[in-house]
Short mmCIF file of C-alpha atoms and ligand atoms in Angstrom, two decimals:
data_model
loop_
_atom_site.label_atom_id
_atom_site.label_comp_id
_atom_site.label_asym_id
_atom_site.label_seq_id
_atom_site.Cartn_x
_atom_site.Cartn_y
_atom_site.Cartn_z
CA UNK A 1 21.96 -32.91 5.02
CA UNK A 2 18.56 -31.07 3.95
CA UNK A 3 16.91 -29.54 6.35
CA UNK A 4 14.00 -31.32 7.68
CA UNK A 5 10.63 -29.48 8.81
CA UNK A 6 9.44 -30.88 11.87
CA UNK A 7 6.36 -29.39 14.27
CA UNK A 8 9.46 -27.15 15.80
CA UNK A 9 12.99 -26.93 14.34
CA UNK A 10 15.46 -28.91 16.76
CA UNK A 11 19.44 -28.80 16.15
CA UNK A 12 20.21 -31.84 14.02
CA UNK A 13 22.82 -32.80 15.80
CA UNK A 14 22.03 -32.81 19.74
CA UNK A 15 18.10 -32.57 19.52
CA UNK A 16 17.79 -29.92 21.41
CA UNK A 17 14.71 -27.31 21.41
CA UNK A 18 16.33 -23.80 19.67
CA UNK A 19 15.54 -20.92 21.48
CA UNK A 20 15.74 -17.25 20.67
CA UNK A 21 17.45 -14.73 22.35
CA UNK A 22 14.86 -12.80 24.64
CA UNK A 23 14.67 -8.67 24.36
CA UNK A 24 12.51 -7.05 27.43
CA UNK A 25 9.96 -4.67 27.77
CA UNK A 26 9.85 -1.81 30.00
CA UNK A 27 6.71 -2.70 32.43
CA UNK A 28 3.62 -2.04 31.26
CA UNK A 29 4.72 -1.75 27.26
CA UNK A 30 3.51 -5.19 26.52
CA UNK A 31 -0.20 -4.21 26.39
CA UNK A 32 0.05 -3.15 22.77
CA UNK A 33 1.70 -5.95 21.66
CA UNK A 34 -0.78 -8.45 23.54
CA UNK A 35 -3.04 -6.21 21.84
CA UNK A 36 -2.06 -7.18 18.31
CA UNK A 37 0.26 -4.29 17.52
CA UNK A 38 3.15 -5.61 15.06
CA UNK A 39 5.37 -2.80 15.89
CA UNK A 40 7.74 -2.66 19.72
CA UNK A 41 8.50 1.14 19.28
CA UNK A 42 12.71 1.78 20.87
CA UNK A 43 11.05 3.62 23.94
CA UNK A 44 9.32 0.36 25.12
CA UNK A 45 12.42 -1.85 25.51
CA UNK A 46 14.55 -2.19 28.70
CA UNK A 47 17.68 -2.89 27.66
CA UNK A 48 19.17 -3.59 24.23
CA UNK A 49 21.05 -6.72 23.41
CA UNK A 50 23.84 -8.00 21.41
CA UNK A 51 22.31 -9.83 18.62
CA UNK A 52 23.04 -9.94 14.90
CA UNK A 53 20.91 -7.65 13.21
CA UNK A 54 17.54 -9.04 11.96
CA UNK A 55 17.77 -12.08 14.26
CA UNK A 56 14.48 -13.75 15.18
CA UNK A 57 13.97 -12.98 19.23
CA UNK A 58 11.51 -13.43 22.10
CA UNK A 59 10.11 -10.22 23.56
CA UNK A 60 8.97 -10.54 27.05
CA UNK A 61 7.62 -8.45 29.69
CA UNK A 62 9.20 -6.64 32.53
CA UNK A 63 8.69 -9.99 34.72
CA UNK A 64 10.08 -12.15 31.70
CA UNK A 65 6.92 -13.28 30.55
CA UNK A 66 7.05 -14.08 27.08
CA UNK A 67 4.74 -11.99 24.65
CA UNK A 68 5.31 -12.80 20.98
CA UNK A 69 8.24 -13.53 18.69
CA UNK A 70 9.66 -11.28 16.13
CA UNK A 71 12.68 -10.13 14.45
CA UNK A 72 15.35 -7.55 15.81
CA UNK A 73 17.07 -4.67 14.22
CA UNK A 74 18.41 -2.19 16.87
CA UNK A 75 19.37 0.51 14.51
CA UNK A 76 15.62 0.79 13.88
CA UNK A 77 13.61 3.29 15.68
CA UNK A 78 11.14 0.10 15.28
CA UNK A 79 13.42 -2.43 17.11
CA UNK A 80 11.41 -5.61 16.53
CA UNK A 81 8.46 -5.99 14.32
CA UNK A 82 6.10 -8.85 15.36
CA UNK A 83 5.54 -12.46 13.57
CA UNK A 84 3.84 -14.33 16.16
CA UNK A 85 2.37 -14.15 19.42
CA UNK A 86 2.50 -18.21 19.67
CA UNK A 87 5.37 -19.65 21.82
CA UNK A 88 5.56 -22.94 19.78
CA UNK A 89 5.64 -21.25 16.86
CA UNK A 90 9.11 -21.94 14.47
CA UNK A 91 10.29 -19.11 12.56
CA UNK A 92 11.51 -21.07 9.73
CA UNK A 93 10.72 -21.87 6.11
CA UNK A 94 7.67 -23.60 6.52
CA UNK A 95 6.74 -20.42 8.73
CA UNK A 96 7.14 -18.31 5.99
CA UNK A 97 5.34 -20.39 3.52
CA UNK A 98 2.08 -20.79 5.94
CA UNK A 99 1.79 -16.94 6.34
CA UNK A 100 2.11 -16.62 2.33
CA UNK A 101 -0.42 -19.82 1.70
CA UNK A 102 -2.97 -18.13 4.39
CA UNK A 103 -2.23 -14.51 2.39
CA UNK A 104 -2.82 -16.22 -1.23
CA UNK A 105 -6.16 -17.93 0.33
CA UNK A 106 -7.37 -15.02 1.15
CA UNK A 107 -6.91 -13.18 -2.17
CA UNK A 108 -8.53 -16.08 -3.64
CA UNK A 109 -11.84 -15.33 -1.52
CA UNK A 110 -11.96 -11.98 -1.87
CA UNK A 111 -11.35 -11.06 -5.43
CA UNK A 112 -12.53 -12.42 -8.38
CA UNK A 113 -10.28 -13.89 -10.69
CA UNK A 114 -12.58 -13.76 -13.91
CA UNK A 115 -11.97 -10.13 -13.58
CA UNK A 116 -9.10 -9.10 -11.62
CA UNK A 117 -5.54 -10.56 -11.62
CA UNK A 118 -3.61 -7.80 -10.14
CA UNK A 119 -3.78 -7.55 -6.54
CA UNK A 120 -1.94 -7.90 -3.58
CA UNK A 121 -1.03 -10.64 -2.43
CA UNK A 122 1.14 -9.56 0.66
CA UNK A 123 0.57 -6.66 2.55
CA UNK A 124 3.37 -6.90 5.23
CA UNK A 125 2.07 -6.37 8.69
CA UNK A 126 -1.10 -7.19 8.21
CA UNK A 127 -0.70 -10.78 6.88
CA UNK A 128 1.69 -11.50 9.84
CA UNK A 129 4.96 -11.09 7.30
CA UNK A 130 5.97 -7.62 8.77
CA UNK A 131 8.37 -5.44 6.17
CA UNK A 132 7.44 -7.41 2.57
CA UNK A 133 5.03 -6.54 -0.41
CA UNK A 134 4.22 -8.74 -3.00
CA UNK A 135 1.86 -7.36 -5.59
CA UNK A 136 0.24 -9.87 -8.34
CA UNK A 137 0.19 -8.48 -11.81
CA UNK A 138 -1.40 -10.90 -14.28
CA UNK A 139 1.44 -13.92 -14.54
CA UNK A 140 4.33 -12.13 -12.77
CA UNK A 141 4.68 -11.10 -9.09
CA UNK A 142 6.74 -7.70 -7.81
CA UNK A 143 7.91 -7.94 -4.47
CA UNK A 144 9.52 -5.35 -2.16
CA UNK A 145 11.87 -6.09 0.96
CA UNK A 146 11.38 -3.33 3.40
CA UNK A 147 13.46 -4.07 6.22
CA UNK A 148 16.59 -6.10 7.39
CA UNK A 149 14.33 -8.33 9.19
CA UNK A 150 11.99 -9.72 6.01
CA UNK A 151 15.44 -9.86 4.06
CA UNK A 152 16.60 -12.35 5.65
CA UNK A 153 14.03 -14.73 4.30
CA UNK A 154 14.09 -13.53 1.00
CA UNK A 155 15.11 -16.98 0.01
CA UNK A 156 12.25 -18.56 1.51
CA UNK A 157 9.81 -15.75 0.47
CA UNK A 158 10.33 -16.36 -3.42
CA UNK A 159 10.78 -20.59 -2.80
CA UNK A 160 7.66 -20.22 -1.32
CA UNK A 161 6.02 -17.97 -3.90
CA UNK A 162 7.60 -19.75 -6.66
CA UNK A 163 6.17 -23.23 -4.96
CA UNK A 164 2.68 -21.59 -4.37
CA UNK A 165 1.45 -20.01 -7.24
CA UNK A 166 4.57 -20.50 -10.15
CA UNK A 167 5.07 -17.25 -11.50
CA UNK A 168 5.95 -16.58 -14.58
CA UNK A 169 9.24 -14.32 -13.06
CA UNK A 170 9.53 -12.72 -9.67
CA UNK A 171 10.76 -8.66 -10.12
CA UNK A 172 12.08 -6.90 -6.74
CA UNK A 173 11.02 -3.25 -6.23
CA UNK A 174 13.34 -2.68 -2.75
CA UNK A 175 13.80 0.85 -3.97
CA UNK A 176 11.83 1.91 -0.52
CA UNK A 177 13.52 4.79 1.89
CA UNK A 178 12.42 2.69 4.68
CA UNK A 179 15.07 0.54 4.14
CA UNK A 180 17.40 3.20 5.07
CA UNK A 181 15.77 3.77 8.37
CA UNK A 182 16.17 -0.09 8.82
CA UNK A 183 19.92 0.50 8.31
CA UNK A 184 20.03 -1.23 4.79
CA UNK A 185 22.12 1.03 2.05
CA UNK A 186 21.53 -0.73 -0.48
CA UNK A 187 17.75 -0.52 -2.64
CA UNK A 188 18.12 -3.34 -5.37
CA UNK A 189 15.48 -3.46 -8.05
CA UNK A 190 15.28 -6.40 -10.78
CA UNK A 191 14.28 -9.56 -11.66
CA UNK A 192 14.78 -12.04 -9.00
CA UNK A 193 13.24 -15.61 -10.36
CA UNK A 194 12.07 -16.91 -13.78
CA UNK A 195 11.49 -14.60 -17.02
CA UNK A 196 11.92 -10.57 -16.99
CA UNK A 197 8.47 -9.07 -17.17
CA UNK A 198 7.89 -7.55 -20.69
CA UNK A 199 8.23 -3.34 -20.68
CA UNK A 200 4.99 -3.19 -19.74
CA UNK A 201 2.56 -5.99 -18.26
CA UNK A 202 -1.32 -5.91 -19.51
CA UNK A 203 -3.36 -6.71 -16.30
CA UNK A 204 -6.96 -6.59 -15.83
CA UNK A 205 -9.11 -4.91 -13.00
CA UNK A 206 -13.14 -5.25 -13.03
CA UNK A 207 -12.30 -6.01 -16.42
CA UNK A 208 -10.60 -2.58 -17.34
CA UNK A 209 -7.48 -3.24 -19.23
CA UNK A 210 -4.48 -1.35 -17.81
CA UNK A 211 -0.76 -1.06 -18.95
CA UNK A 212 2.01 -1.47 -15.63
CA UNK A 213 5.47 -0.76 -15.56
CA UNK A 214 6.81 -2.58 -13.00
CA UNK A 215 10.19 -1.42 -13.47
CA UNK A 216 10.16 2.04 -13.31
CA UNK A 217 6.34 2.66 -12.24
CA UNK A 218 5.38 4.19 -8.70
CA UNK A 219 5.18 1.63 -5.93
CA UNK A 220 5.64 -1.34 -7.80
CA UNK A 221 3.62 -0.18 -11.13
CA UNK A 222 -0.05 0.60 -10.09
CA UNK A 223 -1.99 1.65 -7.17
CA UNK A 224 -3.86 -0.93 -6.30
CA UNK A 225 -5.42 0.29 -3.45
CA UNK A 226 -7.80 2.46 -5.09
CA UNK A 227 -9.30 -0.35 -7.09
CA UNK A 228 -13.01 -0.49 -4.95
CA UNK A 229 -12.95 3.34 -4.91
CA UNK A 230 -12.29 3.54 -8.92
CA UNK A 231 -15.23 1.50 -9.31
CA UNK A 232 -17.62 3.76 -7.16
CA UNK A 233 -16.35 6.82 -9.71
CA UNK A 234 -17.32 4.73 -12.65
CA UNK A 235 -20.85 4.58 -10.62
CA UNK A 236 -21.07 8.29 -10.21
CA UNK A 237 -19.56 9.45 -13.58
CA UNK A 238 -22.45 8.75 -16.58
CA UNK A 239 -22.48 11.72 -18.82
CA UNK A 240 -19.89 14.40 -16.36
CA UNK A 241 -17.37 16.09 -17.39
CA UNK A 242 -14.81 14.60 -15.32
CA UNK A 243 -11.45 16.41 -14.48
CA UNK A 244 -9.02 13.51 -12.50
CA UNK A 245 -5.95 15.57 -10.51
CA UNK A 246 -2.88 13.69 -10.01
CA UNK A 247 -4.10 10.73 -12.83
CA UNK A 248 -0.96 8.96 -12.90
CA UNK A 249 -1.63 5.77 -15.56
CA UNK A 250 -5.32 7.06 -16.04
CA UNK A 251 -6.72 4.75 -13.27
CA UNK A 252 -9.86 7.22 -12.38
CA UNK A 253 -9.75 7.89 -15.97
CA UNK A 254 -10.60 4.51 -17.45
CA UNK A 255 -13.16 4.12 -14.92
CA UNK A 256 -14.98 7.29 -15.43
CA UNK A 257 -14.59 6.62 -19.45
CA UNK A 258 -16.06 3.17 -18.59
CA UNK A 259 -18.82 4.98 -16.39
CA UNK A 260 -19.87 6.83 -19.76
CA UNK A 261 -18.06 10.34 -18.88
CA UNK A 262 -19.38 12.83 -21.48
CA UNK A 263 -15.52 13.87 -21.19
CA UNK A 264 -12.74 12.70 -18.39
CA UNK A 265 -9.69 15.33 -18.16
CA UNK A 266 -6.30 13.33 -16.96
CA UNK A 267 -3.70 15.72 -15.22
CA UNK A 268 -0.26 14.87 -14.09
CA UNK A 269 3.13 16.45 -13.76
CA UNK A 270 4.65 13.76 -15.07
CA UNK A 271 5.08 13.08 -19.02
CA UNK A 272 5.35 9.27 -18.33
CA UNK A 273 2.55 8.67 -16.51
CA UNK A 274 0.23 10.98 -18.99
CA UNK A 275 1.69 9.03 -21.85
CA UNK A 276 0.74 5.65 -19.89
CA UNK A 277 -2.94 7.21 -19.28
CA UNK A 278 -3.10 8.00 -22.85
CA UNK A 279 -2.29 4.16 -23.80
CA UNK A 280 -4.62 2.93 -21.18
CA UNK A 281 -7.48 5.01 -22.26
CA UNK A 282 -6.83 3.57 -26.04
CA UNK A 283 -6.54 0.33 -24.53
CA UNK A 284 -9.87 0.13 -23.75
CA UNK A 285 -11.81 2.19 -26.17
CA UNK A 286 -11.43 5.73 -24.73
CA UNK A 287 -10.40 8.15 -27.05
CA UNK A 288 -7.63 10.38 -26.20
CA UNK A 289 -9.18 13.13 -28.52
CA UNK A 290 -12.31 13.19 -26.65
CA UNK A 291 -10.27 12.40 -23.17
CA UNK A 292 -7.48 15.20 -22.91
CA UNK A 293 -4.62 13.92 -20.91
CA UNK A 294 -2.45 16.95 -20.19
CA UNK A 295 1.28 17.19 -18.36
CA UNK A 296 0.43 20.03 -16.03
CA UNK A 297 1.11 20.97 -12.35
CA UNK A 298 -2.32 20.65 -10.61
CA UNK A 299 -2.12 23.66 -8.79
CA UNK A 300 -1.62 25.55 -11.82
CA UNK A 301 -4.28 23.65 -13.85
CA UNK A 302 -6.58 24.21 -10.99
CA UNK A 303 -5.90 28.28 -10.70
CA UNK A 304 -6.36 28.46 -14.38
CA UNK A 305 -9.59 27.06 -14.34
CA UNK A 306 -10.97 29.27 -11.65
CA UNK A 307 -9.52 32.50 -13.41
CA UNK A 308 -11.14 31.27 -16.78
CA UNK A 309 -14.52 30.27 -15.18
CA UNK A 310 -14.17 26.46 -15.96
CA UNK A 311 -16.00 24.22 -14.38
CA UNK A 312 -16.24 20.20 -14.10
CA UNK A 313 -19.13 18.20 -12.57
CA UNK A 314 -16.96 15.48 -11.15
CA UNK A 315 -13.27 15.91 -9.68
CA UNK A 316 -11.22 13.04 -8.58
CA UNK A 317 -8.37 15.01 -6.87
CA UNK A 318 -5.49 11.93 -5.62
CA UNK A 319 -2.25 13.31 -4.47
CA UNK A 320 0.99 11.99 -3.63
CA UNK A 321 1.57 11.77 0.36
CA UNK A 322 2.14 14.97 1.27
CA UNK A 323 3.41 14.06 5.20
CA UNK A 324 5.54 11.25 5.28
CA UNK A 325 6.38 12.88 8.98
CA UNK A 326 4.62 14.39 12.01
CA UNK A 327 6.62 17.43 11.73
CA UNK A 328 5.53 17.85 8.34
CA UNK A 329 2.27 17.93 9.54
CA UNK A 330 0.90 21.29 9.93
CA UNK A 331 2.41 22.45 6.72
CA UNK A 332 0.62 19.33 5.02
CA UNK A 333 -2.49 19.86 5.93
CA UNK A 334 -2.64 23.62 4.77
CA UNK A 335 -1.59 22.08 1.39
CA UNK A 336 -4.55 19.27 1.22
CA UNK A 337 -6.96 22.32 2.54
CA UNK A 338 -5.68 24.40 -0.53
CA UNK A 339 -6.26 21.64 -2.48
CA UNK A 340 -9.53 21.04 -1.56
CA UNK A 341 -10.65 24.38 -1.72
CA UNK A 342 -9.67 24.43 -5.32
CA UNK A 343 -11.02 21.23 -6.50
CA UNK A 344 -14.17 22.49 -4.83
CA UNK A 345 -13.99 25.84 -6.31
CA UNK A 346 -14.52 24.24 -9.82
CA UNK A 347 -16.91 22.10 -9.43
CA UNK A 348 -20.50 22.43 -10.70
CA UNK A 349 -23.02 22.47 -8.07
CA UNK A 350 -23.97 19.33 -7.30
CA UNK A 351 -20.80 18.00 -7.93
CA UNK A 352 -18.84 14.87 -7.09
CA UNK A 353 -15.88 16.08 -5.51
CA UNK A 354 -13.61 12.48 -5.16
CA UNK A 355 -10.84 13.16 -3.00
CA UNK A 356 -8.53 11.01 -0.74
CA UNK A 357 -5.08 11.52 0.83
CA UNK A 358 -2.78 8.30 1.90
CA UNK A 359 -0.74 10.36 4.59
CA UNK A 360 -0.85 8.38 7.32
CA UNK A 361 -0.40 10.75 9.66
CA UNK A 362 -3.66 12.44 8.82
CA UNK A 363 -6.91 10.30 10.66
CA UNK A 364 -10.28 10.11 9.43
CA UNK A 365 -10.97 12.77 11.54
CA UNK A 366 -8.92 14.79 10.43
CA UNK A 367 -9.30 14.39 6.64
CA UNK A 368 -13.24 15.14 7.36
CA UNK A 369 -11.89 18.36 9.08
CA UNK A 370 -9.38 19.28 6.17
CA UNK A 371 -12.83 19.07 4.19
CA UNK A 372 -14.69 21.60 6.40
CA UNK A 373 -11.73 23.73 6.14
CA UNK A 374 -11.57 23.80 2.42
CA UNK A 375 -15.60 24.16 2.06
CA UNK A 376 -15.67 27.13 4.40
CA UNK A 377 -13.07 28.80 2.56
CA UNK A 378 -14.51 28.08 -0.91
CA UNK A 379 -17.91 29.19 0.55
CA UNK A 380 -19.90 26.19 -0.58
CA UNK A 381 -21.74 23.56 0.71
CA UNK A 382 -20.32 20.10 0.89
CA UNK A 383 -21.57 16.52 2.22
CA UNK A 384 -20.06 13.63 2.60
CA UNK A 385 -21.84 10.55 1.06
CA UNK A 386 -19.30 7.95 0.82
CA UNK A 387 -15.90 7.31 2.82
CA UNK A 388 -14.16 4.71 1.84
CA UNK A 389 -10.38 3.24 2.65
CA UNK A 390 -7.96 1.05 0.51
CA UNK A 391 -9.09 -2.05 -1.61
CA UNK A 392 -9.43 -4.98 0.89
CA UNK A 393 -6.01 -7.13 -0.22
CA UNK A 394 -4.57 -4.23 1.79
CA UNK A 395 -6.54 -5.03 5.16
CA UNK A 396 -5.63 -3.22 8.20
CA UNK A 397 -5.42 -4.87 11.73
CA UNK A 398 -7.98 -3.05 14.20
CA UNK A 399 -5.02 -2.28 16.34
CA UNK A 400 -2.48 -0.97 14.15
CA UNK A 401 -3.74 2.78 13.46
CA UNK A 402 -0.32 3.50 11.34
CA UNK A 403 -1.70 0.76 8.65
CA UNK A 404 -4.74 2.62 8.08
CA UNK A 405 -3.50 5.27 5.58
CA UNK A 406 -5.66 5.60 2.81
CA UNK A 407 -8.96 8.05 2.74
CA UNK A 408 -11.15 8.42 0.32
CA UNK A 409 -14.37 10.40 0.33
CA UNK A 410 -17.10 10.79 -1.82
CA UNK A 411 -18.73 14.36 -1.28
CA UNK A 412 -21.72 16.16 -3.11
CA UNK A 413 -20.94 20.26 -3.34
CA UNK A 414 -23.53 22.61 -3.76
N1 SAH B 501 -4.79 8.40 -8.83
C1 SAH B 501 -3.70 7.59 -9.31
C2 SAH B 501 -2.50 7.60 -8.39
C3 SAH B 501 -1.91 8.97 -8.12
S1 SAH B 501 -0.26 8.92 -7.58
C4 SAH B 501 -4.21 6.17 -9.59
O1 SAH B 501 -5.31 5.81 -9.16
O2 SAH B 501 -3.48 5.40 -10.22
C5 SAH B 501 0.18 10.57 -7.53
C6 SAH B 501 0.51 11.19 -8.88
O3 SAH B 501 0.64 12.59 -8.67
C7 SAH B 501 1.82 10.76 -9.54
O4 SAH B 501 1.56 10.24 -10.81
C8 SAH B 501 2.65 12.05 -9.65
O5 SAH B 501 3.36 12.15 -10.88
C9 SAH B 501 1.59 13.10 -9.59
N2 SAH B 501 1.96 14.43 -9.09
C10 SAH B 501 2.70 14.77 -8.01
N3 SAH B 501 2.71 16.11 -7.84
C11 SAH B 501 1.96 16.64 -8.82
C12 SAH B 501 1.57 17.97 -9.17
N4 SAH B 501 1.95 18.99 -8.44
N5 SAH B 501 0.78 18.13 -10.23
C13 SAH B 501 0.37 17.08 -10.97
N6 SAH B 501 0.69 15.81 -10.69
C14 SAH B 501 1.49 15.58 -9.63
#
């Protein structure tokens, strides 16, 4: 017999309401939750129960009043991550394909198709689908299963993406270590639905032509999130000399090129990526003669240019998370201060000095700080006069402080 959706799933066969197991709180740990946080940390549940792992349960509070619905992985140091806080809610299919159809709506509002068509269309927590990514690149979708939890409706994730917007294939990118903190051993990558992607997948952003490999790219191909602050460096860039730290596919660099650059400088440590920036400049009229693109460590390329008196009038500096752990704080943040303080160094004054960090553990506070640090110690001047976060299809609930992670400031140096 199919399965029938109905306003709220009943067993088939006696009618009766289905009910999900019910976890605890410790009293007083429901606040965040009731609060909109998608995450019950280990140290606010009472007691642990016998459930199979990933299992869709009730969380209540210490006087068993219910508080949301979500699913349950006690090997997680995240125990259950939040998908509703409606009692009459069914976690079912048709769930699933209501939180992707309100997730595709919204991409539809907010970005313009005529000139965009990579995107994301998923950005777990914050569209109420807790642990899964689904990125948009032109006719093909990537999506990433981050937890035990979100695997468990991986059929009805790609039925539903499949039924919503027909992709030309479906590719999974699972290879995230957060699925080893969820327990999971296994990372599978490959195509999961409808026609491999070709080696590499032409998308468009603000009408910039760009080159993805979804297969073996970072994330799962490009970094979308930078896409509103890209276009603020094309704003800023008309006739610099423009040196882009950590370029990756040339991202900044088409921008900047686009922004009439009198010369854009792409620097990454890895031969791949500087080979993809060197295609994407070419792809959209951006010389690679007149646009170096050079496989060098930063902080080398950096020293050098202070010891040989170089100097750039724009510098887009766009690391790699350096903390990926509190305890890895401290040492982090001298490494973004030394960063700074070099990128400032070698910059003309009046200079655009672009530079963001995605650690999540470092605030907005704290970045500014990391600034002040690395002005003082390069003994110039610098102001702040933009600060900006990632693109809006990643939007952050107001009460979930670990999704805001990216920074990106804008900052004159004199
Ligand atoms: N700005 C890019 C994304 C940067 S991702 C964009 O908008 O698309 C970070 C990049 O830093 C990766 O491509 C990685 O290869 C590179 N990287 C990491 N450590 C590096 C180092 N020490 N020197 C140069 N590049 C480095």
């Amino acid at each position: 017999m199919r399965w029938h959706f109905t306003d709220r799933v009943y067993d088939r066969t006696e009618d009766i309401l289905v009910t999900y197991p019910r976890v605890h709180l410790r009293k007083g740990r429901e606040r965040r939750v009731l609060e909109g946080h998608p995450w019950v940390f280990s140290g606010a549940v009472a007691h642990y129960i016998e459930v199979e792992p990933g299992s869709v349960v009730d969380v209540c509070d210490a006087d068993g009043l219910f508080v949301g619905r979500g699913y349950y992985n006690a090997a997680s140091s995240i125990p259950v991550r939040m998908l509703t806080r409606d009692e009459d809610a069914t976690i079912d299919k048709r769930f699933i394909l209501e939180r992707l159809a309100s997730a595709v709506t919204l991409r539809k509002q907010w970005i313009d198709g005529r000139t965009t068509n990579a995107y994301r269309l998923v950005h777990g927590e914050s569209d109420g689908l807790p642990g899964l990514i689904v990125d948009r690149y032109a006719d093909f979708l990537v999506v990433q299963f981050h937890t035990l939890g979100i695997e468990r409706f991986r059929e009805a994730v790609v039925a539903s993406l499949e039924e919503l917007l027909t992709p030309t294939g479906i590719y999974e990118r699972s290879d995230v270590g957060t699925r080893r903190a969820d327990g999971l051993e296994d990372f599978p990558t490959g195509l999961i639905s409808g026609e491999e992607p070709p080696e590499l997948i032409e998308i468009t952003e603000n009408r910039c032509g760009f080159l993805v490999d979804v297969r073996r790219g970072q994330k799962t191909g490009f970094f979308l999130d930078q896409r509103e602050n890209r276009l603020d460096v094309q704003s800023f860039a008309r006739d610099r000399d423009v040196l882009n730290c950590f370029s990756y596919s040339g991202g900044f660099s088409v921008y900047a090129g686009r922004g009439k650059a009198a010369r854009v400088t792409s620097v990454d440590v890895s031969a791949t990526a500087i080979e993809l920036a060197r295609q994407n400049l070419e792809l959209n009229r951006l010389s690679p003669d007149v646009h170096p693109c050079l496989t060098e460590n930063v902080f080398d390329y950096l020293k050098a240019c202070r010891s040989d008196g170089v100097t750039y009038d724009l510098v887009v500096v766009d690391p790699p998370a350096f903390v990926k752990t509190q305890a890895a704080l401290t040492q982090a943040t001298r490494a973004y201060i030394s960063l700074n303080r070099r990128a400032i160094e070698i910059l003309s004054p009046g200079g655009i000095l672009v530079t963001a960090s995605c650690s999540t553990q470092i605030d907005y506070e704290g970045f500014f700080t990391i600034l002040k640090h690395a002005a003082t110690a390069a003994g110039r001047t610098v102001q702040v006069i933009r600060s900006h976060t990632q693109a809006i299809d990643h939007p952050t609930p107001v009460s979930f402080p670990e999704g805001r992670y990216l920074k990106c400031f804008f900052a004159v140096v004199q």
